[in-house]
Short mmCIF file of C-alpha atoms and ligand atoms in Angstrom, two decimals:
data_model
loop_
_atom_site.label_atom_id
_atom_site.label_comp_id
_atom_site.label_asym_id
_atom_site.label_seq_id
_atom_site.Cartn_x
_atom_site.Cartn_y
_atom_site.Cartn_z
CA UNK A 1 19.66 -0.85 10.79
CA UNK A 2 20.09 -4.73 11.33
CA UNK A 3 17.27 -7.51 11.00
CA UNK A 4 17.53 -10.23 12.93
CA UNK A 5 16.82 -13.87 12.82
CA UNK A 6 13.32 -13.27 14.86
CA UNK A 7 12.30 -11.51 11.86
CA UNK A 8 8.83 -13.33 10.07
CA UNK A 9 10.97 -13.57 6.69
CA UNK A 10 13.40 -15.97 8.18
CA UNK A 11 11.16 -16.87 11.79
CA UNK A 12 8.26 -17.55 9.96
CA UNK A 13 9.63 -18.10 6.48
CA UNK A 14 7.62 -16.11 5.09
CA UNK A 15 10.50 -15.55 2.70
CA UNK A 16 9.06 -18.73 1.10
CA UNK A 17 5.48 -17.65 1.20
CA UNK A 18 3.97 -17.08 -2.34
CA UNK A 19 3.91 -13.33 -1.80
CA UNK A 20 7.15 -12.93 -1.21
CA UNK A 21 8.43 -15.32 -3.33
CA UNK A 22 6.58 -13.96 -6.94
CA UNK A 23 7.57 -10.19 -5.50
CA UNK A 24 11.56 -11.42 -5.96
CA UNK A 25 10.55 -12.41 -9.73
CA UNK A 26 9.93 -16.47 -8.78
CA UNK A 27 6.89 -18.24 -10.08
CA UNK A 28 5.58 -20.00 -7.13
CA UNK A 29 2.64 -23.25 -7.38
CA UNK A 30 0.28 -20.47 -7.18
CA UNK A 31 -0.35 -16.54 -8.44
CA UNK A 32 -0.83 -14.96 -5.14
CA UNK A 33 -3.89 -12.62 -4.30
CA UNK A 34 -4.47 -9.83 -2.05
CA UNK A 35 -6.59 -6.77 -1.94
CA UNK A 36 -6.30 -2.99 -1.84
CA UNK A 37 -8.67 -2.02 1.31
CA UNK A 38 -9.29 -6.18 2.07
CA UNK A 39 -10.00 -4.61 5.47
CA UNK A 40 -12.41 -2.20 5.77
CA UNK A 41 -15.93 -1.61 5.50
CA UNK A 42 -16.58 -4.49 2.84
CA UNK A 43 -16.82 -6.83 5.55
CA UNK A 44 -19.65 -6.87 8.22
CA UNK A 45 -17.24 -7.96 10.69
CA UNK A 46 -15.28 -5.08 10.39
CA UNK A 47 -17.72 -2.79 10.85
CA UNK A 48 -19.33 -4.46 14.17
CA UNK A 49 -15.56 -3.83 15.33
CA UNK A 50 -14.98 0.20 14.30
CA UNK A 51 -18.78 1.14 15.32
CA UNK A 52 -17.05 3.30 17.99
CA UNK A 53 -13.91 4.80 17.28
CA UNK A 54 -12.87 7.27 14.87
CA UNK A 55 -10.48 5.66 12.10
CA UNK A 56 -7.32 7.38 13.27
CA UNK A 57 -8.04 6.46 16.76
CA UNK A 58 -8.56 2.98 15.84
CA UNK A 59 -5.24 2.97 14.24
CA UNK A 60 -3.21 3.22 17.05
CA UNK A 61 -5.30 0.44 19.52
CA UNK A 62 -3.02 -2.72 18.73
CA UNK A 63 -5.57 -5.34 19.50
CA UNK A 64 -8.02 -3.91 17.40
CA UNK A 65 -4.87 -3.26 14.69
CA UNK A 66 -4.17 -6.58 14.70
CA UNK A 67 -7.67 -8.22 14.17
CA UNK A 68 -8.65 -6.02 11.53
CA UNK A 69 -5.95 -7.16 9.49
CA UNK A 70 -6.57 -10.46 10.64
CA UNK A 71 -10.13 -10.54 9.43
CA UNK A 72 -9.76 -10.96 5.40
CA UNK A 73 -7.07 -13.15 5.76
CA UNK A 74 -9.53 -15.45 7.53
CA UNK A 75 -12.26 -14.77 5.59
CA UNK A 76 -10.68 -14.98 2.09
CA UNK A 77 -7.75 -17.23 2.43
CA UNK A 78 -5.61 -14.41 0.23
CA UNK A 79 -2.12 -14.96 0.38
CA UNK A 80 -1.35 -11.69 1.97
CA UNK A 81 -2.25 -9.23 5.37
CA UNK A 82 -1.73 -5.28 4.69
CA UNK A 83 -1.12 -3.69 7.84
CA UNK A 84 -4.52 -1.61 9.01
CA UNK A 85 -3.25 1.92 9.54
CA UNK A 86 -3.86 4.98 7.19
CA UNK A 87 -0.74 6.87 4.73
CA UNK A 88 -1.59 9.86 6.88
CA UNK A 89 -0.84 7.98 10.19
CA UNK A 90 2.55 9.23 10.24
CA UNK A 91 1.72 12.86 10.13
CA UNK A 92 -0.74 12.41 13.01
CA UNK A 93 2.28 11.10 15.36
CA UNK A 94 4.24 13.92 13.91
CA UNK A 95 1.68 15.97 15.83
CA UNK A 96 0.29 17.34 12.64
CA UNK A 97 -4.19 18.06 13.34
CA UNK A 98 -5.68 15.91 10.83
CA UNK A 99 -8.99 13.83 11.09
CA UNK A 100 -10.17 11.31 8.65
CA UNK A 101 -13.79 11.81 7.53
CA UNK A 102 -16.21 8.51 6.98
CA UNK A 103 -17.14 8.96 3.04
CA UNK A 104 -14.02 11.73 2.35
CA UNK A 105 -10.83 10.96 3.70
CA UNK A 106 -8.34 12.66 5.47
CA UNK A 107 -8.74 16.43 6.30
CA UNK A 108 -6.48 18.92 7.99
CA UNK A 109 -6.77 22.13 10.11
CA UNK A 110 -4.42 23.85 8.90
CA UNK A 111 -3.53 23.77 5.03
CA UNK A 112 0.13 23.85 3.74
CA UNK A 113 -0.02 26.16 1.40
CA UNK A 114 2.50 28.77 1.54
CA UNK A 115 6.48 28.33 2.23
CA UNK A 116 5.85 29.91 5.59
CA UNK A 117 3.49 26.78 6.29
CA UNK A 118 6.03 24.55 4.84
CA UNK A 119 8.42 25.93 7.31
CA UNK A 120 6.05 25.83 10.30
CA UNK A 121 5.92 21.48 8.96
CA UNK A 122 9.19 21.05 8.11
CA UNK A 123 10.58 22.05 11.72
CA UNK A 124 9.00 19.31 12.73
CA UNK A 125 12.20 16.31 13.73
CA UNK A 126 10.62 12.62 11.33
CA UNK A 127 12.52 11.03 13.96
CA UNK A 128 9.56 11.96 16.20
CA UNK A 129 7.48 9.54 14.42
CA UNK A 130 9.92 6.64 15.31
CA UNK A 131 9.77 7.75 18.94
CA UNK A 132 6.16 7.83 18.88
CA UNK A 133 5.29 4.80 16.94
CA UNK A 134 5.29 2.16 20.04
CA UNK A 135 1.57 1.64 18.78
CA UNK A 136 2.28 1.00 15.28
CA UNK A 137 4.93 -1.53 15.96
CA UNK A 138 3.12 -3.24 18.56
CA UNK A 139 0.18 -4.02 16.38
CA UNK A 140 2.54 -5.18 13.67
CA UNK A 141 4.38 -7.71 16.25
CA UNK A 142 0.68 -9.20 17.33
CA UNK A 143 -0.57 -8.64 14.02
CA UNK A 144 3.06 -11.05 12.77
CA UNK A 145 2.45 -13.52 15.71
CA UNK A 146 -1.66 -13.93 14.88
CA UNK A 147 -0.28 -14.40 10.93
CA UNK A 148 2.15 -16.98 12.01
CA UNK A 149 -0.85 -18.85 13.98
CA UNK A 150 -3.27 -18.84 10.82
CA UNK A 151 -0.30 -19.70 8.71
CA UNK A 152 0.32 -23.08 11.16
CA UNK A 153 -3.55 -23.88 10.41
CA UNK A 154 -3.14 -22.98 6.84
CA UNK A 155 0.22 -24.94 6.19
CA UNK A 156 1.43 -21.62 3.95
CA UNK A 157 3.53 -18.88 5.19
CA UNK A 158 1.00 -15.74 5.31
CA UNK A 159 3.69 -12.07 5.14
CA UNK A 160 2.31 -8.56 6.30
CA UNK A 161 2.85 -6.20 3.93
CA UNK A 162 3.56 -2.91 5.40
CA UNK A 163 3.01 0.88 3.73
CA UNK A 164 3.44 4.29 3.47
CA UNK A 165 1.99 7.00 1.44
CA UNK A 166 4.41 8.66 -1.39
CA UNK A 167 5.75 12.39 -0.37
CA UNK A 168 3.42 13.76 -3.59
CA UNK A 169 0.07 11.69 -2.56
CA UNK A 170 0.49 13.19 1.25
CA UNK A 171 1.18 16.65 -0.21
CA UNK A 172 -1.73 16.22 -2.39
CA UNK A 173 -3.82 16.12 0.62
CA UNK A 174 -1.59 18.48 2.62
CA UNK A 175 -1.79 21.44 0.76
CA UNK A 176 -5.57 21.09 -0.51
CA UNK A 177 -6.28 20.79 3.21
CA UNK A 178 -8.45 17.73 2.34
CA UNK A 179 -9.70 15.16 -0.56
CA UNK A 180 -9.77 16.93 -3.94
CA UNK A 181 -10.25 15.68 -7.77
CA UNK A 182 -7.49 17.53 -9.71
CA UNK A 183 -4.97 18.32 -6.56
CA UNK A 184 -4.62 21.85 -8.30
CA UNK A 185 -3.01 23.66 -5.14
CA UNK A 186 -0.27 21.08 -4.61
CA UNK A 187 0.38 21.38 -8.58
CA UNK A 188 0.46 25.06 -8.30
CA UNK A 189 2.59 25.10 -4.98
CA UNK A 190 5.34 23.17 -7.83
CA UNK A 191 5.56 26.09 -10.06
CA UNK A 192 5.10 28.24 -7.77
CA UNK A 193 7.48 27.84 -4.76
CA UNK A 194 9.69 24.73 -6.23
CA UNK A 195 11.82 25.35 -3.28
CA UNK A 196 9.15 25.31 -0.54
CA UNK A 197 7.52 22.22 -2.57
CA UNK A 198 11.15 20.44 -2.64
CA UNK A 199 11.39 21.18 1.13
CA UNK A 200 7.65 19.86 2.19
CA UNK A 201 8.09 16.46 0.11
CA UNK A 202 11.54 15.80 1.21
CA UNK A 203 10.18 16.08 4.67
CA UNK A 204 7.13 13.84 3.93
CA UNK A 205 9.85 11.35 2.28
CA UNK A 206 11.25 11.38 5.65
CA UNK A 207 8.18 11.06 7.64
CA UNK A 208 6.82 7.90 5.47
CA UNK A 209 10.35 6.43 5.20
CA UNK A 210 10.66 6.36 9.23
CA UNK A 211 6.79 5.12 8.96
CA UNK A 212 7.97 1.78 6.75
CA UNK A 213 11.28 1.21 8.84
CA UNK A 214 9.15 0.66 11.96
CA UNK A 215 6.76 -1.53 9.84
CA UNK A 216 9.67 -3.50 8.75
CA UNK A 217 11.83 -3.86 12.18
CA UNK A 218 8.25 -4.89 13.98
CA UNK A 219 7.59 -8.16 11.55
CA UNK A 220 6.36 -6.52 7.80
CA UNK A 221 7.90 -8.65 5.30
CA UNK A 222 7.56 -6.58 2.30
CA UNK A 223 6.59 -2.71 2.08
CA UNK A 224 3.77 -0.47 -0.40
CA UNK A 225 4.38 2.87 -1.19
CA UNK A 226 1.07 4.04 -2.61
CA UNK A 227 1.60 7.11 -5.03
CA UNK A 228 -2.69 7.45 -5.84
CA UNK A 229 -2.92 10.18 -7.10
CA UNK A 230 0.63 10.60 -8.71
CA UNK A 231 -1.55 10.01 -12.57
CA UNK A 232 -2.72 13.57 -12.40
CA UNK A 233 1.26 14.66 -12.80
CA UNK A 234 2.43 14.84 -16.23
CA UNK A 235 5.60 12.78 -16.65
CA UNK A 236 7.99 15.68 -16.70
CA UNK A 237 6.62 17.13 -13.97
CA UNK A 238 6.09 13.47 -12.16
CA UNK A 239 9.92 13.39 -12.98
CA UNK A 240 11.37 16.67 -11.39
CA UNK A 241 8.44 17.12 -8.72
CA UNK A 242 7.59 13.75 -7.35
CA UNK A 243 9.99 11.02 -7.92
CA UNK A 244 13.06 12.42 -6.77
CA UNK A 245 11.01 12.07 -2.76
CA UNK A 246 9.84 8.94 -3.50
CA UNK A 247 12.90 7.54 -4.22
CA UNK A 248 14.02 8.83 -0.89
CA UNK A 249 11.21 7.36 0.99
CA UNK A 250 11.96 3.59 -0.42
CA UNK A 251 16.04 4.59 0.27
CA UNK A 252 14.85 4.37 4.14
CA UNK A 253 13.59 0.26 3.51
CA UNK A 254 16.89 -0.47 1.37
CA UNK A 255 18.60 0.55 4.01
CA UNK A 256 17.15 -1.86 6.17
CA UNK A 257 20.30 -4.98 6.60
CA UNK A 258 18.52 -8.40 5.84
CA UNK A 259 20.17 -11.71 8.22
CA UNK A 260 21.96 -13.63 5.96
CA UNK A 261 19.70 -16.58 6.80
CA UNK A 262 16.50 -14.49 5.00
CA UNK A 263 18.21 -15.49 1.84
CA UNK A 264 17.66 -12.28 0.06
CA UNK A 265 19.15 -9.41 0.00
CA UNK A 266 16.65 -6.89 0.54
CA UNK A 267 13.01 -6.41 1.81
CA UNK A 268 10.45 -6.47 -1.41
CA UNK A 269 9.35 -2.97 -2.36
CA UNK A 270 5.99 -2.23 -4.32
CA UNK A 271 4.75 0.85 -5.53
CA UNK A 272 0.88 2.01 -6.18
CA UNK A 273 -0.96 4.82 -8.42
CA UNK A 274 -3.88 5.53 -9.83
CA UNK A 275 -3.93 6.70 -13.80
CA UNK A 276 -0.24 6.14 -14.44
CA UNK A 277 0.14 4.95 -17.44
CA UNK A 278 2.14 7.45 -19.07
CA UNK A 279 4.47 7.25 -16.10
CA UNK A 280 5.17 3.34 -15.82
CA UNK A 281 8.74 3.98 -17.60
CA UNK A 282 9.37 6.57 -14.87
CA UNK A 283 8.39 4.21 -12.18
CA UNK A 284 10.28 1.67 -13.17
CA UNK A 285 13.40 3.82 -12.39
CA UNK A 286 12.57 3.71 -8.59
CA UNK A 287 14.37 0.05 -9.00
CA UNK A 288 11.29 -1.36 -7.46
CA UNK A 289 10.70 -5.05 -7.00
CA UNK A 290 6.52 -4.95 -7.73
CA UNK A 291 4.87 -2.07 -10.14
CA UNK A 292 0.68 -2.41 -9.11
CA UNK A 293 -1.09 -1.01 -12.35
CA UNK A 294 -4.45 -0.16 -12.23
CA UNK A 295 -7.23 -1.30 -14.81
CA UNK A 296 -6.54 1.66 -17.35
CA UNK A 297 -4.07 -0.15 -18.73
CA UNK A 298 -3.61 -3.90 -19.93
CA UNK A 299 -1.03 -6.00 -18.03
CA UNK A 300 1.17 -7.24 -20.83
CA UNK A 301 0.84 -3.38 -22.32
CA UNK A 302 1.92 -2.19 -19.04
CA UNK A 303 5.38 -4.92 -18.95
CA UNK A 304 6.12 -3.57 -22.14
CA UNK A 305 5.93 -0.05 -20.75
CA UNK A 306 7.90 -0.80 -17.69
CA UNK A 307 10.39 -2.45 -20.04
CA UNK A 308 12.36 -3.92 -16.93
CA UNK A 309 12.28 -6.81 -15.15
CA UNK A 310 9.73 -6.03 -12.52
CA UNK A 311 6.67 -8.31 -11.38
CA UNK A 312 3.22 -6.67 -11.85
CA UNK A 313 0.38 -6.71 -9.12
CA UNK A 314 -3.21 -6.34 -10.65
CA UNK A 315 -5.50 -5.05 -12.52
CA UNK A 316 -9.18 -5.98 -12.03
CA UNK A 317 -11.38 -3.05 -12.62
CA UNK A 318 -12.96 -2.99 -9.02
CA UNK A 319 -16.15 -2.36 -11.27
CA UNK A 320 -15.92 -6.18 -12.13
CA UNK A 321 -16.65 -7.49 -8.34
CA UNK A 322 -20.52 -6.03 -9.46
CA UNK A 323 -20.52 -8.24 -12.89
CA UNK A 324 -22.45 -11.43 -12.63
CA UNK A 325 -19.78 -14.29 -12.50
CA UNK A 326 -18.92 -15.28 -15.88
CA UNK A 327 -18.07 -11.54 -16.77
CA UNK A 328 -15.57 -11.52 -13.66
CA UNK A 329 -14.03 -14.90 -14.52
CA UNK A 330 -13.34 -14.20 -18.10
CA UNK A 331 -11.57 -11.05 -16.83
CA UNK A 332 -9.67 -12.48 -14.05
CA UNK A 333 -8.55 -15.09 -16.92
CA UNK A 334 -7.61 -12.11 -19.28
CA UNK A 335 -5.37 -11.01 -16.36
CA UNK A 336 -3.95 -14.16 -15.74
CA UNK A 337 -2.89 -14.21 -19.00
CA UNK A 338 -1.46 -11.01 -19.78
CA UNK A 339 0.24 -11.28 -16.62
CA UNK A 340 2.39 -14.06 -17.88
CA UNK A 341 4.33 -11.31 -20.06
CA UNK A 342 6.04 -10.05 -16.55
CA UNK A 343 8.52 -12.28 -15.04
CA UNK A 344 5.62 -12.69 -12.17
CA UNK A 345 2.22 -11.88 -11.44
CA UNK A 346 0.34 -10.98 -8.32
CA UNK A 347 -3.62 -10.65 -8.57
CA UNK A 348 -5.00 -7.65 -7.33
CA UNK A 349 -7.97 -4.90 -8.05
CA UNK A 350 -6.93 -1.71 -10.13
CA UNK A 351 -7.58 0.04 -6.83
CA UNK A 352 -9.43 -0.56 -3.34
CA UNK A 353 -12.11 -2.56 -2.82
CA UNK A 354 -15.25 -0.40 -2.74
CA UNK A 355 -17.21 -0.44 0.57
CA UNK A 356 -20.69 -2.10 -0.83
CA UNK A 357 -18.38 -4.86 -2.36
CA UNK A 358 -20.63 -8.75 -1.85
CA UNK A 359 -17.40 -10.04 0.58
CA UNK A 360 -18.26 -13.18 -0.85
CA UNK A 361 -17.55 -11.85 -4.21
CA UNK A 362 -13.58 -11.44 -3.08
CA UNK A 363 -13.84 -15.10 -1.43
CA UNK A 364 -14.77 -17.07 -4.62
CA UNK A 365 -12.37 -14.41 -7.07
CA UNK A 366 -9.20 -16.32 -3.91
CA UNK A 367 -10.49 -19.51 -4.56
CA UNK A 368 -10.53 -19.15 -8.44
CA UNK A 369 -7.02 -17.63 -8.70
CA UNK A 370 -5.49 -20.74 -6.55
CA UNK A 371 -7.31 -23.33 -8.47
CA UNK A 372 -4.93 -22.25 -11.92
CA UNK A 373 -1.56 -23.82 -10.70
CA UNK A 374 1.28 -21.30 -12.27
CA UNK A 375 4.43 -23.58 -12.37
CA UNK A 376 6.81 -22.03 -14.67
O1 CP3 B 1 -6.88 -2.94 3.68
C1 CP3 B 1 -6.02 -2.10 3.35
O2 CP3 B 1 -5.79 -1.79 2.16
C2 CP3 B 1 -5.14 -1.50 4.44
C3 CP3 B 1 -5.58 -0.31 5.01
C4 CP3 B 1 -5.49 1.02 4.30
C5 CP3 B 1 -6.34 2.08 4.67
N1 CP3 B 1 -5.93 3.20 4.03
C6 CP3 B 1 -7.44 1.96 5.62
C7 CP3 B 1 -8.57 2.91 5.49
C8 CP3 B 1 -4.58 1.51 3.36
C9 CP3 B 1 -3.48 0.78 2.60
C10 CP3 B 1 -4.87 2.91 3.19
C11 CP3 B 1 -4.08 3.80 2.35
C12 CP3 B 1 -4.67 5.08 1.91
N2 CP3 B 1 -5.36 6.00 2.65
C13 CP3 B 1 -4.51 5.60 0.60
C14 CP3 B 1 -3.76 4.94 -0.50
C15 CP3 B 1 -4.52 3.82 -1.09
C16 CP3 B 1 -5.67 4.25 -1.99
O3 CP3 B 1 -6.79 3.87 -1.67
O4 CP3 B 1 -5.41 4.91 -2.99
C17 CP3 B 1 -5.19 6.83 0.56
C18 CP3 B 1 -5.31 7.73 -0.65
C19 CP3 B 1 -5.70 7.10 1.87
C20 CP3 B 1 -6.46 8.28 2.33
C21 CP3 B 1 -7.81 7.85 2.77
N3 CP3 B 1 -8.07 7.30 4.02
C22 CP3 B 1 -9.02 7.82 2.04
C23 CP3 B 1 -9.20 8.32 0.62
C24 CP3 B 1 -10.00 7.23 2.86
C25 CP3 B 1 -11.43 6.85 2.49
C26 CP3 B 1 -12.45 7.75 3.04
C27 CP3 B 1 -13.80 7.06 2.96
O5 CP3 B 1 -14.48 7.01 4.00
O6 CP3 B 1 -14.15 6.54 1.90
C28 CP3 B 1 -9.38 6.93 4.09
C29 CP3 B 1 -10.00 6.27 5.24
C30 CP3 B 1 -9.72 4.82 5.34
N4 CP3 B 1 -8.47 4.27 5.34
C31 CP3 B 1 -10.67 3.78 5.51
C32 CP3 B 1 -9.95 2.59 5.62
C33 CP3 B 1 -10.50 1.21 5.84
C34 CP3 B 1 -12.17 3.98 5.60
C35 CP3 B 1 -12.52 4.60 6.91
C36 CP3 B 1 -13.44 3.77 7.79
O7 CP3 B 1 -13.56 2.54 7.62
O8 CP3 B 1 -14.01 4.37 8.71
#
């Protein structure tokens, strides 16, 4: 699959937004910031807008779509949109019955468990989920053509980052049937049925991979794949039983042709998880541009575990945005610093931004982060 010319990177140049730019390993004027869940209940605007609609109804209305993800770059000034959708998004237009639920997450009728329920999943065609996306990349167009307005007023190219949810983080949810702490059915379904687990996360690889393609061909500029809950794998296991689907997920975006005029070769990809630590040298095998680490680990610590040339996106302990404000500068300065031991640093939280965050909390953190110019 071709990009063209019309696409933001080279349109809108967002190729030369800071983003973008620190994702390929350059040190722009700035660190860029962005948050995990930036959108979302945090901000009183954004819950005037969802008062009526159920999440994963919201998520395919592309006016609403499109101002969601509009509203913290407005509000914050962060150098960064992430589309407004949900990792399970793609398994809804694969016509699987799942419902998010307000203080949970995502729940499902019918559990995976068993490789006859694999089978009954796995007949489902991924290319479905292209056919059915026209939602999905119609938000991401207005959401790209809103960006490019703001980014006019802003004088700063502002890139959508598109995502997906990693084949093991899906199954996670999958085969509990719903939110759980230690995700011990999908970790039995791995010793117990490796082929029926193989089968069910190579489809999900194909399901999320089709999900970022139509991200990317609508207007993303870069891509996520968030592997939460991938720390509660132990790195053997995270080695035979998750990563091999992972990989195949991110094959779908390399596969994606860049113009020549983007002046890169390929679209950034960043990967997410909670906890993993022990599994950063893994990681880094996926060949990934950015590694997010959350605050379990230091930044610098975390560079030398990746031991590649990667940049690093973090690590505030979302705990922080409740400190009073000298406590959260002095540890978005500690990041700062230990960031400077990657080749590039983007500032982000360890993980989402929790729902009773002060918004204007996130605002001030923006405006601190872009008053330390970062010329290399
Ligand atoms: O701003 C953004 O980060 C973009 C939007 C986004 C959402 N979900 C919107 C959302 C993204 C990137 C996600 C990804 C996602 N969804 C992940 C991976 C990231 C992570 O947080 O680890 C996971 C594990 C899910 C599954 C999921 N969906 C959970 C755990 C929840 C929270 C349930 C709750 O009510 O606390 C959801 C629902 C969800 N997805 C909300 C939002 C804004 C809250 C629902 C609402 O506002 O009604």
């Amino acid at each position: 699959m071709q990009l063209t010319d019309q696409h933001p990177l080279v349109a809108h140049a967002t190729r030369d937004s800071r983003l973008i730019r620190a994702s390929l390993g350059e040190r722009p004027d700035l660190t860029p910031v962005w948050f995990m869940r930036q959108a979302g209940r945090s901000l009183p605007e954004y819950r005037a807008l969802r008062a009526t609609q159920s999440m994963l109804d919201a998520c395919r209305d592309p006016a609403l779509v499109s101002e969601i993800t509009l509203q913290p770059v407005r509000r914050h000034g962060v150098d960064a949109a992430i589309f407004f959708s949900d990792i399970v998004v793609p398994l809804v237009l694969a016509g699987l019955d799942v419902q998010i639920e307000a203080g949970r997450g995502p729940v499902f009728a019918e559990p995976v468990r068993t490789a006859r329920d694999v089978a009954r999943v796995t007949a489902i065609d991924p290319e479905l989920v292209r056919e059915r996306a026209e939602p999905i990349a119609d938000a991401v167009t207005r959401t790209t053509l809103l960006l490019a307005d703001e980014s006019a007023t802003r004088g700063e190219p502002i890139p959508l980052i598109g995502f997906a949810g990693a084949p093991f983080t899906l199954a996670a949810y999958l085969v509990e049937g719903g939110p759980s702490k230690d995700h011990l059915r999908a970790r039995r379904l791995i010793h117990e049925d490796p082929a029926a687990w193989e089968a069910l996360t190579g489809w999900l690889a194909a399901v999320s991979g089709v999900f970022l393609q139509v991200q990317v061909a609508a207007g993303a500029s870069s891509v996520q794949l968030f592997d939460s809950w991938a720390g509660s794998l132990a790195p053997a296991v995270y080695r035979s039983a998750a990563l091999p689907a992972s990989r195949a997920a991110l094959e779908y975006v390399r596969a994606l042709r860049l113009p020549t005029g983007a002046g890169m070769s390929h679209v950034p990809l960043a990967h997410f998880g909670v906890g993993t630590g022990d599994l950063l040298a893994d990681i880094a095998t996926l060949d990934l541009d950015v590694v997010g680490i959350d605050h379990r680990v230091s930044l610098d610590e975390a560079v030398a575990r990746l031991a590649t040339a990667v940049t690093v996106q973090g690590n505030l302990d979302p705990a922080l945005l409740f400190a009073p404000p000298h406590v959260l500068d002095a540890a978005l300065d500690r990041i700062l610093a230990e960031g400077r031991a990657a080749r590039a640093h983007i500032v982000n939280l360890g993980h989402g931004v929790p729902p009773e965050t002060d918004p204007d909390v996130l605002t001030r953190l923006v405006r601190r982060v872009h008053e330390r110019p970062d010329a290399a």
